[in-house]
Structure formats: structure tokens, C-alpha cells
mmCIF file of C-alpha atoms in Angstrom:
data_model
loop_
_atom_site.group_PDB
_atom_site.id
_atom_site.type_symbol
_atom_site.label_atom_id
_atom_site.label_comp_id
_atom_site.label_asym_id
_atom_site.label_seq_id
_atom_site.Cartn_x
_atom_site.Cartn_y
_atom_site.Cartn_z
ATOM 1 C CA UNK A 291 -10.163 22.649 149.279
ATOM 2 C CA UNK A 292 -10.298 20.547 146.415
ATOM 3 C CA UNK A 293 -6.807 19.385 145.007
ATOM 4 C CA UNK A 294 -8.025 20.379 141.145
ATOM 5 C CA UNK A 295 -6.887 23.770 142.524
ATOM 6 C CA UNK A 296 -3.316 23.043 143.479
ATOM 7 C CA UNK A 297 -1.774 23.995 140.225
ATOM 8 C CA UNK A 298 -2.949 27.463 140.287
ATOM 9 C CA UNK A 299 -3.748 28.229 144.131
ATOM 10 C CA UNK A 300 -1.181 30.474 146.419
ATOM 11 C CA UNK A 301 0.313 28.392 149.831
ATOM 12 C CA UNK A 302 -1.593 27.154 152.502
ATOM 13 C CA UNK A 303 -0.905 28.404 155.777
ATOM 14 C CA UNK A 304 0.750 25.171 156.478
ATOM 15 C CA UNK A 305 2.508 25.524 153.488
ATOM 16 C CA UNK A 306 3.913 29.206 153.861
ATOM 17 C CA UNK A 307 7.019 28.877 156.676
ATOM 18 C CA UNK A 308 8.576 26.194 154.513
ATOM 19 C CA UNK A 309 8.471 28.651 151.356
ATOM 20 C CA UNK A 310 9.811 31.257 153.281
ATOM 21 C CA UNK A 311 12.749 28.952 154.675
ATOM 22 C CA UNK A 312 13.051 28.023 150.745
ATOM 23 C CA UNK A 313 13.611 32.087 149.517
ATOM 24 C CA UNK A 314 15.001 33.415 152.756
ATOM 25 C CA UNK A 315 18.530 33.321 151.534
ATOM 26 C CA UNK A 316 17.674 34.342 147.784
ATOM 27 C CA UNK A 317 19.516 37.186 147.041
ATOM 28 C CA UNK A 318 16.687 39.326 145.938
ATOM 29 C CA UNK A 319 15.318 39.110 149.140
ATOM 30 C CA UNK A 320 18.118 41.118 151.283
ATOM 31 C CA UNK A 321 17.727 44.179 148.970
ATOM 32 C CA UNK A 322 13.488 43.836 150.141
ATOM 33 C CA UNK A 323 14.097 43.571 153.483
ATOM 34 C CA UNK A 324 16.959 46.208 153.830
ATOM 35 C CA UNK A 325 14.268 48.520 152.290
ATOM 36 C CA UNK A 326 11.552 47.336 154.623
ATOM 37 C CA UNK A 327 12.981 47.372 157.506
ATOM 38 C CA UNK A 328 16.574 49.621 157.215
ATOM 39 C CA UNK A 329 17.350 49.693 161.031
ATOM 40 C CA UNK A 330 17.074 46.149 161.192
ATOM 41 C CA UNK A 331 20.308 43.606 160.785
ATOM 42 C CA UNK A 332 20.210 40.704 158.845
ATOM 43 C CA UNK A 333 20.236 37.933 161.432
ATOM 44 C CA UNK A 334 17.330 39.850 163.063
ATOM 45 C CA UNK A 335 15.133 39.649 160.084
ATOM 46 C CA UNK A 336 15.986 36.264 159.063
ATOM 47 C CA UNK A 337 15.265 35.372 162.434
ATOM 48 C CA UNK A 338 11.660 37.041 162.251
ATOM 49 C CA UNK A 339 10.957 35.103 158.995
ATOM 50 C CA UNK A 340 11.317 31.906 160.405
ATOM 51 C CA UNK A 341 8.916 32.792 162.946
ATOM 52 C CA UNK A 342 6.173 33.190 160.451
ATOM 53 C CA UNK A 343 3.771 30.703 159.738
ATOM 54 C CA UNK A 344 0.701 31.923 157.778
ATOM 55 C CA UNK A 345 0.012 34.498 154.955
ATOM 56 C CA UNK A 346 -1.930 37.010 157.394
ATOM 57 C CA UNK A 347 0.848 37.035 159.314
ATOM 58 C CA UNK A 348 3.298 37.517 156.183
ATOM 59 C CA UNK A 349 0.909 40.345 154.790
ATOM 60 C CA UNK A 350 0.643 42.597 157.745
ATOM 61 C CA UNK A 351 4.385 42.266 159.438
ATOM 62 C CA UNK A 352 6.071 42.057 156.286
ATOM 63 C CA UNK A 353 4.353 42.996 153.126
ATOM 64 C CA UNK A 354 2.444 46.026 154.786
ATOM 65 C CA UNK A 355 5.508 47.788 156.135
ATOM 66 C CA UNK A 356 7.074 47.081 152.748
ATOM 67 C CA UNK A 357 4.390 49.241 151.173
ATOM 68 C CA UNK A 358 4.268 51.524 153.981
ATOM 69 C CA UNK A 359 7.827 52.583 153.072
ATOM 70 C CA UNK A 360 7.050 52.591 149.203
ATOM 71 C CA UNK A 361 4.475 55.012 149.929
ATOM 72 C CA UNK A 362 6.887 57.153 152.128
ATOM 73 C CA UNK A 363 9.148 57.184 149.306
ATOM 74 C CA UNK A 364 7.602 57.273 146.110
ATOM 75 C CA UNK A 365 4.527 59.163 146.911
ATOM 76 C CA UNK A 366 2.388 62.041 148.940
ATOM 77 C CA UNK A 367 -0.017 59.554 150.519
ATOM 78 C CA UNK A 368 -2.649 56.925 149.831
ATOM 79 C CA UNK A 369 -6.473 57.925 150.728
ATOM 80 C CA UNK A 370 -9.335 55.957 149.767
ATOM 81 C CA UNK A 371 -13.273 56.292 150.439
ATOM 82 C CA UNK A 372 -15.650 54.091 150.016
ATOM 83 C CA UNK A 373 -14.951 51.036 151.856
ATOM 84 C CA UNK A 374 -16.495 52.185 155.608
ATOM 85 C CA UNK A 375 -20.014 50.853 153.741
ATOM 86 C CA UNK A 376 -18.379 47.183 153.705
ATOM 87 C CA UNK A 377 -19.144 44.609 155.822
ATOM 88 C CA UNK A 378 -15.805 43.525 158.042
ATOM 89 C CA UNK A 379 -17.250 39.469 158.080
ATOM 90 C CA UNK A 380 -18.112 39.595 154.421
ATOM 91 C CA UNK A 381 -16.235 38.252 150.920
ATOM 92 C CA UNK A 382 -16.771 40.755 148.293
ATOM 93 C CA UNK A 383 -15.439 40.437 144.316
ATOM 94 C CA UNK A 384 -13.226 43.342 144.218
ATOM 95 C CA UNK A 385 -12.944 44.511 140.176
ATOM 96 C CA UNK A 386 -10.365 47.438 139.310
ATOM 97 C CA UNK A 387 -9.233 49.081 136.433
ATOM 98 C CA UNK A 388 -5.642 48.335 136.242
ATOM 99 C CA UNK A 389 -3.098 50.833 135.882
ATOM 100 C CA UNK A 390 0.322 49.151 138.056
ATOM 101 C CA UNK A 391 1.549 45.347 138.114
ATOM 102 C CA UNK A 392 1.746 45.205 141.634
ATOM 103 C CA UNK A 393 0.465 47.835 143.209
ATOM 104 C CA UNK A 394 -2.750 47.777 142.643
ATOM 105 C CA UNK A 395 -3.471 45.011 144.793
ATOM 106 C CA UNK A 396 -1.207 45.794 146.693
ATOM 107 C CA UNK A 397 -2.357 49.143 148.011
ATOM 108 C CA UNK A 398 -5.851 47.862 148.262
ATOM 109 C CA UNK A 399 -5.103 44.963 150.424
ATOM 110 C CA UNK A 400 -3.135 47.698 152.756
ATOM 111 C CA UNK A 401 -6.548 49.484 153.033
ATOM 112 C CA UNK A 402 -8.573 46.180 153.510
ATOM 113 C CA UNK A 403 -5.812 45.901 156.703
ATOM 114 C CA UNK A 404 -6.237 48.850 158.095
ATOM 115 C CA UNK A 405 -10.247 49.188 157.525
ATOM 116 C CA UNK A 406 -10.564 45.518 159.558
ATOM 117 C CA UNK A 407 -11.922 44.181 156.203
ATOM 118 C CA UNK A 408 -11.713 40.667 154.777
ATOM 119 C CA UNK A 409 -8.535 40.828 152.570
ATOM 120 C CA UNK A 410 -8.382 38.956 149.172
ATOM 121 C CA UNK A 411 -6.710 36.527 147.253
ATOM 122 C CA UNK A 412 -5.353 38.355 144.081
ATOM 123 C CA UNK A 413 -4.687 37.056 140.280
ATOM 124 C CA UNK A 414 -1.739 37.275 139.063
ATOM 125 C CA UNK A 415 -0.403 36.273 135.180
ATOM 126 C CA UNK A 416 1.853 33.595 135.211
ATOM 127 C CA UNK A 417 4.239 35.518 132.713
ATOM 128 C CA UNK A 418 5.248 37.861 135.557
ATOM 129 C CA UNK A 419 6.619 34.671 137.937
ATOM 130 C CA UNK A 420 9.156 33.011 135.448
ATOM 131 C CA UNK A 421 11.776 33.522 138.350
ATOM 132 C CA UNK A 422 10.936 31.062 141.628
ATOM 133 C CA UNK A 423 12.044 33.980 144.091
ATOM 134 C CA UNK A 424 8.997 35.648 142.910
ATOM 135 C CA UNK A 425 7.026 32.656 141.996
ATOM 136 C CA UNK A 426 7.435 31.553 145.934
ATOM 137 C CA UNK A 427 6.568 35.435 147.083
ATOM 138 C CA UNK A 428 3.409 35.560 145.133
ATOM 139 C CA UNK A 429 2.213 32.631 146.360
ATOM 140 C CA UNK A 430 3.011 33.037 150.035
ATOM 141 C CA UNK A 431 0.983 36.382 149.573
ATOM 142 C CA UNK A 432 -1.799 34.831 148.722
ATOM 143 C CA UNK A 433 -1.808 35.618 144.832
ATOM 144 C CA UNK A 434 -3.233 32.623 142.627
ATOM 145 C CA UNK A 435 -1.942 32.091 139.016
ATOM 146 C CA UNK A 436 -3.380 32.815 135.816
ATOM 147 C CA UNK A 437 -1.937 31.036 132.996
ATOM 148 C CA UNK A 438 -1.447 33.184 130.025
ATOM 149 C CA UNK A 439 -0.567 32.448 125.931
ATOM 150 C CA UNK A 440 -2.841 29.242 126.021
ATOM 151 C CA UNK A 441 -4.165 27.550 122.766
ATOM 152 C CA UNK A 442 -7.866 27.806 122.767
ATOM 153 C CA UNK A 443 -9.065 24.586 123.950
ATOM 154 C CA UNK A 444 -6.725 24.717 126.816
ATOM 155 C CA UNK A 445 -7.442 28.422 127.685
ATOM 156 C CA UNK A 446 -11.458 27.076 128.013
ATOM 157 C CA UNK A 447 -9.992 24.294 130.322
ATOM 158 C CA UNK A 448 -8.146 26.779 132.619
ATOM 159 C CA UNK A 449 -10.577 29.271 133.016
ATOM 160 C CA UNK A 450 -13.172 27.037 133.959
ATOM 161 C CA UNK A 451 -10.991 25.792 136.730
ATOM 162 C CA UNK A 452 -10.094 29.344 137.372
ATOM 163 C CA UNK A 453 -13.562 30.597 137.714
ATOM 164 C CA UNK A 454 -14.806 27.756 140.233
ATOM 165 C CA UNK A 455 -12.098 28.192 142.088
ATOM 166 C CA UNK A 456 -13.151 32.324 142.540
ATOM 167 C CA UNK A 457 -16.492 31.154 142.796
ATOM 168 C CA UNK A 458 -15.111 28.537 146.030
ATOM 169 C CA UNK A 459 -13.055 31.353 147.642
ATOM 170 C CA UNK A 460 -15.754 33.928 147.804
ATOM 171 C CA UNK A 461 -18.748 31.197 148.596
ATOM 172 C CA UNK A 462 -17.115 28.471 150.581
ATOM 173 C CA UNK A 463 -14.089 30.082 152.088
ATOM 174 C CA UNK A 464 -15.597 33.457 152.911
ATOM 175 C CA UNK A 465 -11.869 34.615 150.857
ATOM 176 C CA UNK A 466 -12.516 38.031 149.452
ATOM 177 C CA UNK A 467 -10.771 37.940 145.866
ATOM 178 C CA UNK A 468 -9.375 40.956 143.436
ATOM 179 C CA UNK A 469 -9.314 41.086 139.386
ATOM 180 C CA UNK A 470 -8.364 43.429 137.516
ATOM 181 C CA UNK A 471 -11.270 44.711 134.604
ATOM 182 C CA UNK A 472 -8.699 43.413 132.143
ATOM 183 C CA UNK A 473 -5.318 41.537 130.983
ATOM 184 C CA UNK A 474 -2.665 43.624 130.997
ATOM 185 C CA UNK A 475 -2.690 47.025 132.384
ATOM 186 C CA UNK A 476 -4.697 50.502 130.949
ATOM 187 C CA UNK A 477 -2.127 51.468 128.698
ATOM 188 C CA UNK A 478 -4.189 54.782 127.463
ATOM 189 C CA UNK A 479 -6.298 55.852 130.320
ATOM 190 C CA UNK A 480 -9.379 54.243 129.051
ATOM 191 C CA UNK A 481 -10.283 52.402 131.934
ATOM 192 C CA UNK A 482 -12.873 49.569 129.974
ATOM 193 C CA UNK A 483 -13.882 45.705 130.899
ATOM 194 C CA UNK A 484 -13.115 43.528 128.794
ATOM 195 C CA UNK A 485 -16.099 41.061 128.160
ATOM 196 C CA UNK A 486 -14.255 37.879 128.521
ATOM 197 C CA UNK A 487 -13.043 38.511 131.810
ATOM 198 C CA UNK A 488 -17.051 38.435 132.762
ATOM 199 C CA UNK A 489 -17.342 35.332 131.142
ATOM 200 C CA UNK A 490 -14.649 33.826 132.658
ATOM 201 C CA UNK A 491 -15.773 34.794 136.073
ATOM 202 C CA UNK A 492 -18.991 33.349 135.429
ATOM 203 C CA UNK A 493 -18.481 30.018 133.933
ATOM 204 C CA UNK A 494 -18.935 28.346 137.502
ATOM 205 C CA UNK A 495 -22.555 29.530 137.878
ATOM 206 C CA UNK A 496 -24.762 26.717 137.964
ATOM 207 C CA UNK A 497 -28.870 27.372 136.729
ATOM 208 C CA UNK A 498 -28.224 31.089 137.113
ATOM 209 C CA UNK A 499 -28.001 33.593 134.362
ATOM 210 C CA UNK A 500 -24.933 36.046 134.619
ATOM 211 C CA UNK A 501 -26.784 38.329 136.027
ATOM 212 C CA UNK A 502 -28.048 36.640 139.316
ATOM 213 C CA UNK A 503 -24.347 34.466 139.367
ATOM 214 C CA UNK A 504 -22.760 38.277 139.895
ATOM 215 C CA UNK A 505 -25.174 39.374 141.951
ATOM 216 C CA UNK A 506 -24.431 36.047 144.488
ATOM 217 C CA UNK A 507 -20.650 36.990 144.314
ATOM 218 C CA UNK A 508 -20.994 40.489 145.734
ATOM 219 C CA UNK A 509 -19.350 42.781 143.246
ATOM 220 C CA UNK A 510 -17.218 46.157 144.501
ATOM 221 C CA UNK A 511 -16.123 48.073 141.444
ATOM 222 C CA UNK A 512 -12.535 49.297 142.365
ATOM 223 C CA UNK A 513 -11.559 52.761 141.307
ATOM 224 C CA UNK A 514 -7.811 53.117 141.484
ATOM 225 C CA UNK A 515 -6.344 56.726 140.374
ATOM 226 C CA UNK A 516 -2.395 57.477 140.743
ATOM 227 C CA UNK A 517 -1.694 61.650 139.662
ATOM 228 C CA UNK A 518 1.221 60.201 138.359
ATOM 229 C CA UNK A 519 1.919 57.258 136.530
ATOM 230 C CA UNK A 520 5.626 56.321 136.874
ATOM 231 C CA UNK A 521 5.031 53.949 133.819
ATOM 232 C CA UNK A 522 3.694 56.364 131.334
ATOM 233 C CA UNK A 523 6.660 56.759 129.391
ATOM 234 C CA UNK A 524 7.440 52.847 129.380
ATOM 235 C CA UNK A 525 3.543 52.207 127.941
ATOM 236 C CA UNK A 526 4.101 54.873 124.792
ATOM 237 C CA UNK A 527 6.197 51.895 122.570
ATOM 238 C CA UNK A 528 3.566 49.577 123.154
ATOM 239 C CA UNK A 529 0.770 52.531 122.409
ATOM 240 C CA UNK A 530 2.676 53.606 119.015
ATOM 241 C CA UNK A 531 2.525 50.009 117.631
ATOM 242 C CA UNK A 532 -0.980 49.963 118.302
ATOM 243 C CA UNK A 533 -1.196 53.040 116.208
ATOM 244 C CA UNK A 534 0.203 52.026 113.486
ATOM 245 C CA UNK A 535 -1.487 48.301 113.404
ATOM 246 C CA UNK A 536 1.895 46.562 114.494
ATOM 247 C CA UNK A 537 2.636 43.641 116.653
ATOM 248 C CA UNK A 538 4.273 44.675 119.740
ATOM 249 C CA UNK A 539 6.627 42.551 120.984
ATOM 250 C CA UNK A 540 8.027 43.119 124.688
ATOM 251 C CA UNK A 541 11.260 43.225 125.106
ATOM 252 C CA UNK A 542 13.426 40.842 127.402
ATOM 253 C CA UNK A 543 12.701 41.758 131.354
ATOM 254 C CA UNK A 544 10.389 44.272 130.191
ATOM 255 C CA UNK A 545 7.707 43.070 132.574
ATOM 256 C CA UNK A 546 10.402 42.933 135.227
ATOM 257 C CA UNK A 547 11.072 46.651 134.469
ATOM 258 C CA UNK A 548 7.485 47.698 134.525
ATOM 259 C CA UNK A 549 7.144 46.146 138.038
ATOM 260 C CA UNK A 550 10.166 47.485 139.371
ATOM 261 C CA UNK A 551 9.427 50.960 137.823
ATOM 262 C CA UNK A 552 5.883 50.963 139.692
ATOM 263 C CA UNK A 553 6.905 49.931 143.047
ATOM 264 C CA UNK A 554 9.519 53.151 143.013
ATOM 265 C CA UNK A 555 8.996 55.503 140.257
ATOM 266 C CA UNK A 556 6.945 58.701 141.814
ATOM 267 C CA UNK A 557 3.454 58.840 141.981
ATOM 268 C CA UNK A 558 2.473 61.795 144.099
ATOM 269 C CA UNK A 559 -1.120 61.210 145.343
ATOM 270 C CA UNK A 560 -3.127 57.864 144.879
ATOM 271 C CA UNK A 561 -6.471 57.440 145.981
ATOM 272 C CA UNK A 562 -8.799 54.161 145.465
ATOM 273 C CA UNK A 563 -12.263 54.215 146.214
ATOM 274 C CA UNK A 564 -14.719 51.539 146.711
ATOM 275 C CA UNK A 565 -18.140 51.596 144.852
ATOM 276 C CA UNK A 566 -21.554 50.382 146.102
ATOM 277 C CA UNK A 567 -21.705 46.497 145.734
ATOM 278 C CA UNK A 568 -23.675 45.870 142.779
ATOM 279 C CA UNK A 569 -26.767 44.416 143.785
ATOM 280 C CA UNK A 570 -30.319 45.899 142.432
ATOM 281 C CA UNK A 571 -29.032 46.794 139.270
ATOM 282 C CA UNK A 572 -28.543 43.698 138.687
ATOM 283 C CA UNK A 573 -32.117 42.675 138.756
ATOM 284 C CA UNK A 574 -33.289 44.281 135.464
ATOM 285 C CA UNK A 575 -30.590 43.282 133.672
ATOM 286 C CA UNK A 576 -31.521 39.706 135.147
ATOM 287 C CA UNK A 577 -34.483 40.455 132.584
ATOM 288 C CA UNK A 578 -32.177 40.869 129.507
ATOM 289 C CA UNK A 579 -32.881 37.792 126.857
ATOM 290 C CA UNK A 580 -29.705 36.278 126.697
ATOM 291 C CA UNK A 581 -26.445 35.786 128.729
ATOM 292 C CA UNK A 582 -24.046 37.812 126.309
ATOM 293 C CA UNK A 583 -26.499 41.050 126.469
ATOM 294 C CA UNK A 584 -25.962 40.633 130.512
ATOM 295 C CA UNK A 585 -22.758 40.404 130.291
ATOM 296 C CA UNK A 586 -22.639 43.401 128.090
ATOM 297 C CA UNK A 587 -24.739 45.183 130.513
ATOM 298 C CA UNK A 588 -22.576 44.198 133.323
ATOM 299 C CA UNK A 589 -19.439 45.502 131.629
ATOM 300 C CA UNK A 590 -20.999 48.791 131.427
ATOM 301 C CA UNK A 591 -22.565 49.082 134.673
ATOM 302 C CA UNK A 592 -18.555 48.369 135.857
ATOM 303 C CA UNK A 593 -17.214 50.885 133.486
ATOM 304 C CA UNK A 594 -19.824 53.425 134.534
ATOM 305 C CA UNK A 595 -18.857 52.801 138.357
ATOM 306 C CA UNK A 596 -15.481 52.512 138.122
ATOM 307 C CA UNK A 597 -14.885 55.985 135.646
ATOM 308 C CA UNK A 598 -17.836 57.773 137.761
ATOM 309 C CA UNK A 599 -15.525 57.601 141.041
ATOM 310 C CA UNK A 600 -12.265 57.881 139.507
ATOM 311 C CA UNK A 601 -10.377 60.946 141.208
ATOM 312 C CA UNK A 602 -9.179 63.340 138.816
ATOM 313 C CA UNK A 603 -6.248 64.815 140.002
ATOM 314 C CA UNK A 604 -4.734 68.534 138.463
ATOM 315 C CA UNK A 605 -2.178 65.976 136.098
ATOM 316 C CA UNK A 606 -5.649 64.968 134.395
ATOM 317 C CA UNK A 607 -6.700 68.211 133.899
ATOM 318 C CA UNK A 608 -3.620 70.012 132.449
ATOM 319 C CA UNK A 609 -3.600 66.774 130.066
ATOM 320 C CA UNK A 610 -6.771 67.485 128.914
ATOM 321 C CA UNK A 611 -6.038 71.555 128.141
ATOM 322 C CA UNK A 612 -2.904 71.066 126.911
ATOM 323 C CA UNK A 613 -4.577 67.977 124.196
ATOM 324 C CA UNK A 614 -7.451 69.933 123.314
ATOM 325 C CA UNK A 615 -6.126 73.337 123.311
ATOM 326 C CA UNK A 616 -8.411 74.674 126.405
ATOM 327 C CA UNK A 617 -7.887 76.315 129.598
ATOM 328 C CA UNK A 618 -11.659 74.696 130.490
ATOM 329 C CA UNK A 619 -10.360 73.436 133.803
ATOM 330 C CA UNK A 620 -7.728 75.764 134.883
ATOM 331 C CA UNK A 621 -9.520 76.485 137.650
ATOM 332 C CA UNK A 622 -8.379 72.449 138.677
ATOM 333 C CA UNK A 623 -4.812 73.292 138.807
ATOM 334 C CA UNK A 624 -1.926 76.120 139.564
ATOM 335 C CA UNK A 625 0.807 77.341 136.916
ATOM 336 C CA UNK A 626 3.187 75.505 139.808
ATOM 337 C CA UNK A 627 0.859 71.983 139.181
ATOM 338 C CA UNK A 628 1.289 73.028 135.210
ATOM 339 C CA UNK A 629 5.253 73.446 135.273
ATOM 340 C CA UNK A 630 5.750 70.040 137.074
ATOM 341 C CA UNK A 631 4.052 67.967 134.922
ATOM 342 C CA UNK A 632 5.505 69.897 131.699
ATOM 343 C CA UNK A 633 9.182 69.620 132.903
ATOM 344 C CA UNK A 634 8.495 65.939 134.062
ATOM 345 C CA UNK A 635 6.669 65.704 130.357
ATOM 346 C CA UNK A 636 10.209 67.049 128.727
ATOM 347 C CA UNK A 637 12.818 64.846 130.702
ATOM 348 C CA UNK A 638 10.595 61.193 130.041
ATOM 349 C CA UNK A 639 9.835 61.467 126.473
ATOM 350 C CA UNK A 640 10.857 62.398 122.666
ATOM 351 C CA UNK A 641 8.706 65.935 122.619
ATOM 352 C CA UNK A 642 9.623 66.359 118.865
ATOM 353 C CA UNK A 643 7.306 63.775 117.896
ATOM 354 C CA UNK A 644 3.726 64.778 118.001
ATOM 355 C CA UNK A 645 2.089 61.264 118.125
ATOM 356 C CA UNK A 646 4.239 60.735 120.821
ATOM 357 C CA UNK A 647 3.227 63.311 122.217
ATOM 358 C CA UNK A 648 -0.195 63.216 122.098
ATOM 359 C CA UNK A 649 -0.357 59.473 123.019
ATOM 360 C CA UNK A 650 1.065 60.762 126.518
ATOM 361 C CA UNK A 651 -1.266 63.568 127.030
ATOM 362 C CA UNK A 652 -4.443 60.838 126.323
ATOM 363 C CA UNK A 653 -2.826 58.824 128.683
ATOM 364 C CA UNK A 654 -3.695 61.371 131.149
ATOM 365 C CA UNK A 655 -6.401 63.252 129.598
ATOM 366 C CA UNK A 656 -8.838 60.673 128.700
ATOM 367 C CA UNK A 657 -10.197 60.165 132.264
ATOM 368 C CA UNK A 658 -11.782 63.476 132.146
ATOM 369 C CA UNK A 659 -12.877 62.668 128.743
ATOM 370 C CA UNK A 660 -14.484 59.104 129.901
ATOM 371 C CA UNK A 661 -16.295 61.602 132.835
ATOM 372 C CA UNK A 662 -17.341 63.718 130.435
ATOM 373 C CA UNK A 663 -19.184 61.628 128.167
ATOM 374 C CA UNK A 664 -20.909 59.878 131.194
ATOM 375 C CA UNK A 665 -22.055 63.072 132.584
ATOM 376 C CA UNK A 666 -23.616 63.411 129.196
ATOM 377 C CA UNK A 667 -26.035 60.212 130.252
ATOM 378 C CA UNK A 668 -26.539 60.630 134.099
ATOM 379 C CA UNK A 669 -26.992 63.820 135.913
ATOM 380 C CA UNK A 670 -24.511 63.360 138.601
ATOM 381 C CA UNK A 671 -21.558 61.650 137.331
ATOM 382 C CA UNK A 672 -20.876 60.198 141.211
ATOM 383 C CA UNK A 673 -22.427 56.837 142.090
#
């Protein structure tokens, strides 16, 4: 691989027992692998990590019993559909709506394991690996760095190299790779592309419209749903000052908290589901006149895939009652389902404040309203 990538690229394999030797006696890392592997000793995990010498290896003795306990203790299960249609030998462009720091890339790479499936390298923002314990753990997992807060000319520089280096993953190395639809995470449950992460992704196509470029890189629209969200209540500040037209600025180790929230904070059920690859659809909007109205097009097709095959779980529906006053889906969920999310509602946030409030409910609520208004333009809101 071309050294132009080295700055932003995770470890080689030949790269990854030396990083581990460089972290193993970090102290974060005792508190990780007491939680991934509690009947284990010290000495007999250090001794394990020495013994590893590539990120596969890393990824399914290390990282997936990590999340296999996460899910044990922070949730009621993972399921996921969708992905049997893949081809095991093939690199596919994996883009999600983004709802946890971690996780969500996370969780899918578990099910890319256990389906026999090609697993990906994953972006990650720079701002979340200011510490070099985590730095050197995202890159032996095989995450590769986007660099965030950039002046403009600079930012253009970057993604370019960011976007052939996608483009040489999926093409030349036969690497799968995940993005999420957006920066940052879904803060209010509208699950939306953002245009510029299309563009991005297609500045390496060469004589090709954005239309056939996407169609060459095999996109899989990602639909991740968690019933709970153990971030909502950390999102609301950030949701308020958008309200009111104000700058939000995070607070010190905020991202650090988010993260940390994610990987323990409950989540009940979680499902992610894997949409067709995007492949004829892509031909008539080939046709479109110009390369922003494809990308437009593109965006939407995403949107429409990704909210279409979103699982609504009964969290979504009392949100939606509750915010508009209806009992239009009680049939979706039990006064038992209704009391736990109210008394979970009352202990995480101030309920004397109605735009408080209500900014929670949307949170939840506005999946079935995204569903509803695309049932409104296709018959069968599945794809």
C-alpha cells in the first residue's frame, strides 16, 4: 500500500504485536481485560497478548469476547437480518446511521465474524484518540483516522487522501470498509446523510459520474436500531443549544463520557440489518445531469433504505403517543413496556421543562415519524 496513507491508516499486521507490547502495561488496559476475560489472571492474559500478531487475530480473541460480555451486560441480545444475501469473498461499503461512538462498528464487525463475512476497516474522528492508549487500540483494530476541525484548504487535501484510500481498500485490497451517514452521531433520531460525506467518498472516482463510482464500490446501507439509547440524556444539552441557535461547546472528556456511557449504559434489544447493495438504482440516477443532483439522489436512496429497515422497537412507539398525544400504536407495546420507559424517562432528565422534554421524546419518536412519511411515497415501507 502506498505510504501517502501512513498518516491516517490503522497497523499492519506486522505492525500490530509491537503496539500491543507498547499498551500492554497501560493502565487502562487491566480494567478491559479484567472485564473481558474475569476468570483469567493477569500474567495469563499478558501472556496471550504477546502471542498475537495480526488484527484478525486481535478482533476475534480479544475484541469479540469484549463485546460479547458488553452485550451480556448491558443488553437483551443483538439480532440482525440482512446480511445472509452477502457474498463471504466480497468488499462491500457498509453506510450506517450513527447513533453510538463505538458500538456501532463494533457490533457490526461482531456480526461480519460470526456470518463468515469480509470484516471492515472503520473511520474513526481523530478527536476521540487524543490519549495514545486509545490511539494504539484503534489502530490495532483496524480503525483509520479522520482528521477533524481542518481549515478548508486542508480539509479538501485530507479528504481526497481519505477517499482514495476507501476507494484502495475496497478495490485493491478486497478490505470491506464502514462510515457512518454523518459526523457526529444522530443526536434527534433523524437518521439523514449528510451530502458531503458522498462527496468525500467519491472524490477518488476517475471518468465516472457519482453515480457509476458508488455503484463500483458496492454500497450496503446499514440500519442500526438500539430500544434504548444509554446516551439520550447526555445528547439533550447539545439538542437545546441547537434550539435556541447557540454554539455548543463540549465540555472537557465529554467525548470520553459518551464512549464510556455507550459501551455500558443499558440498551435492551439492538438489532442491525443489512440492506440490498445498491446497484440498479443506481443506473437512472446515472442519467441525472449533473454530479450534485446524483449525489442528492444518492443521499436519499440511503436515507430511504436505511429508515425503511430501521426496527422500531415498543420505546419508539410510546415516544411517539406520549409526543403527539395518541394511543395510535398501543397495540406496539404493554402498560409494563410504558412504565419502564416513563420511570427511566423521570430518573435521566429535568421533567419540569417541557422543551426538555419533548426534545427526548423526538429523540425516540421521530423514527416512526421518518417511517411514516416514507410510507406516504412507497407502498411497502420495507426494501
Amino acid at each position: 500500500m502506498d505510504q501517502k496513507f501512513d498518516a491516517i491508516r490503522p497497523f499492519f499486521d506486522n505492525e500490530v504485536n509491537d503496539a500491543i507490547l507498547s499498551i500492554i502495561h497501560d493502565p487502562m488496559m487491566k480494567p478491559i481485560m479484567r472485564f473481558t476475560f474475569p476468570e483469567k489472571e493477569e500474567k495469563v492474559w499478558k501472556d496471550e497478548l504477546t502471542q498475537i500478531h495480526s488484527t484478525q487475530e486481535f478482533q476475534t480473541h480479544v475484541v469479540a469476547k469484549s463485546l460479547e460480555q458488553i452485550l451480556a451486560k448491558s443488553s437483551e441480545g443483538l439480532t440482525y437480518s440482512g446480511f445472509d444475501k452477502l457474498d463471504k469473498q466480497t468488499s462491500y461499503l457498509y453506510i450506517s446511521n450513527h447513533r453510538d461512538i463505538i458500538l456501532d462498528t463494533s457490533f457490526l464487525n461482531l456480526i461480519l465474524h460470526y456470518t463468515g463475512l469480509i470484516m471492515t476497516a472503520s473511520a474513526i474522528g481523530d478527536n476521540l484518540l487524543k490519549n495514545p492508549f486509545l490511539y494504539a487500540l484503534s489502530k490495532i483494530n483496524r480503525n483509520f483516522i479522520v482528521k477533524r476541525g481542518l481549515s478548508p484548504r486542508v480539509l479538501l487535501q485530507s479528504s481526497k487522501l481519505l477517499s482514495e484510500y476507501i476507494h484502495e481498500l475496497i478495490t485493491v485490497e478486497n478490505r470491506s470498509v464502514w462510515i457512518a451517514q454523518r459526523e457526529g452521531r444522530t443526536k434527534d433520531g433523524n437518521d439523514a446523510t449528510h451530502q458531503g460525506v458522498l462527496k468525500m467518498l467519491s472524490m477518488a472516482a476517475q471518468n465516472e459520474s457519482p453515480a457509476q463510482y458508488f455503484k463500483k464500490m458496492k454500497v450496503v446501507p446499514v440500519s442500526i436500531s438500539y430500544e434504548y439509547d444509554p446516551t439520550d440524556s447526555l445528547k439533550i444539552p447539545e439538542l437545546l443549544a441547537n434550539l435556541n441557535n447557540e454554539v455548543y461547546v463540549k465540555e472537557e472528556n465529554e467525548d470520553f463520557n459518551t464512549l464510556l456511557n455507550g459501551l455500558i449504559g443499558q440498551k435492551k434489544r439492538i438489532h442491525f440489518h443489512a440492506g440490498n447493495v445498491l446497484n440498479t438504482e443506481l443506473d437512472g440516477i446515472a442519467e441525472l445531469p449533473n454530479a450534485n443532483q446524483q449525489i442528492r439522489a444518492i443521499a436519499q436512496l440511503i436515507d430511504d433504505r436505511i429508515i425503511g429497515n430501521y426496527k422500531l422497537w415498543p420505546t419508539n412507539y410510546i415516544a411517539y403517543d406520549s409526543l403527539h398525544k395518541k394511543d395510535a400504536f398501543k397495540s406496539s407495546y404493554t402498560q409494563a413496556d410504558k412504565n419502564v420507559f416513563f420511570k427511566r424517562f423521570e430518573s435521566k432528565i429535568d421533567t419540569s421543562d417541557l422543551r426538555t422534554v419533548e426534545s427526548f421524546l423526538e429523540m425516540y419518536a421521530n423514527p416512526v415519524v421518518n417511517q411514516l412519511k416514507l410510507a406516504e411515497n412507497f407502498s411497502d415501507v420495507g426494501f
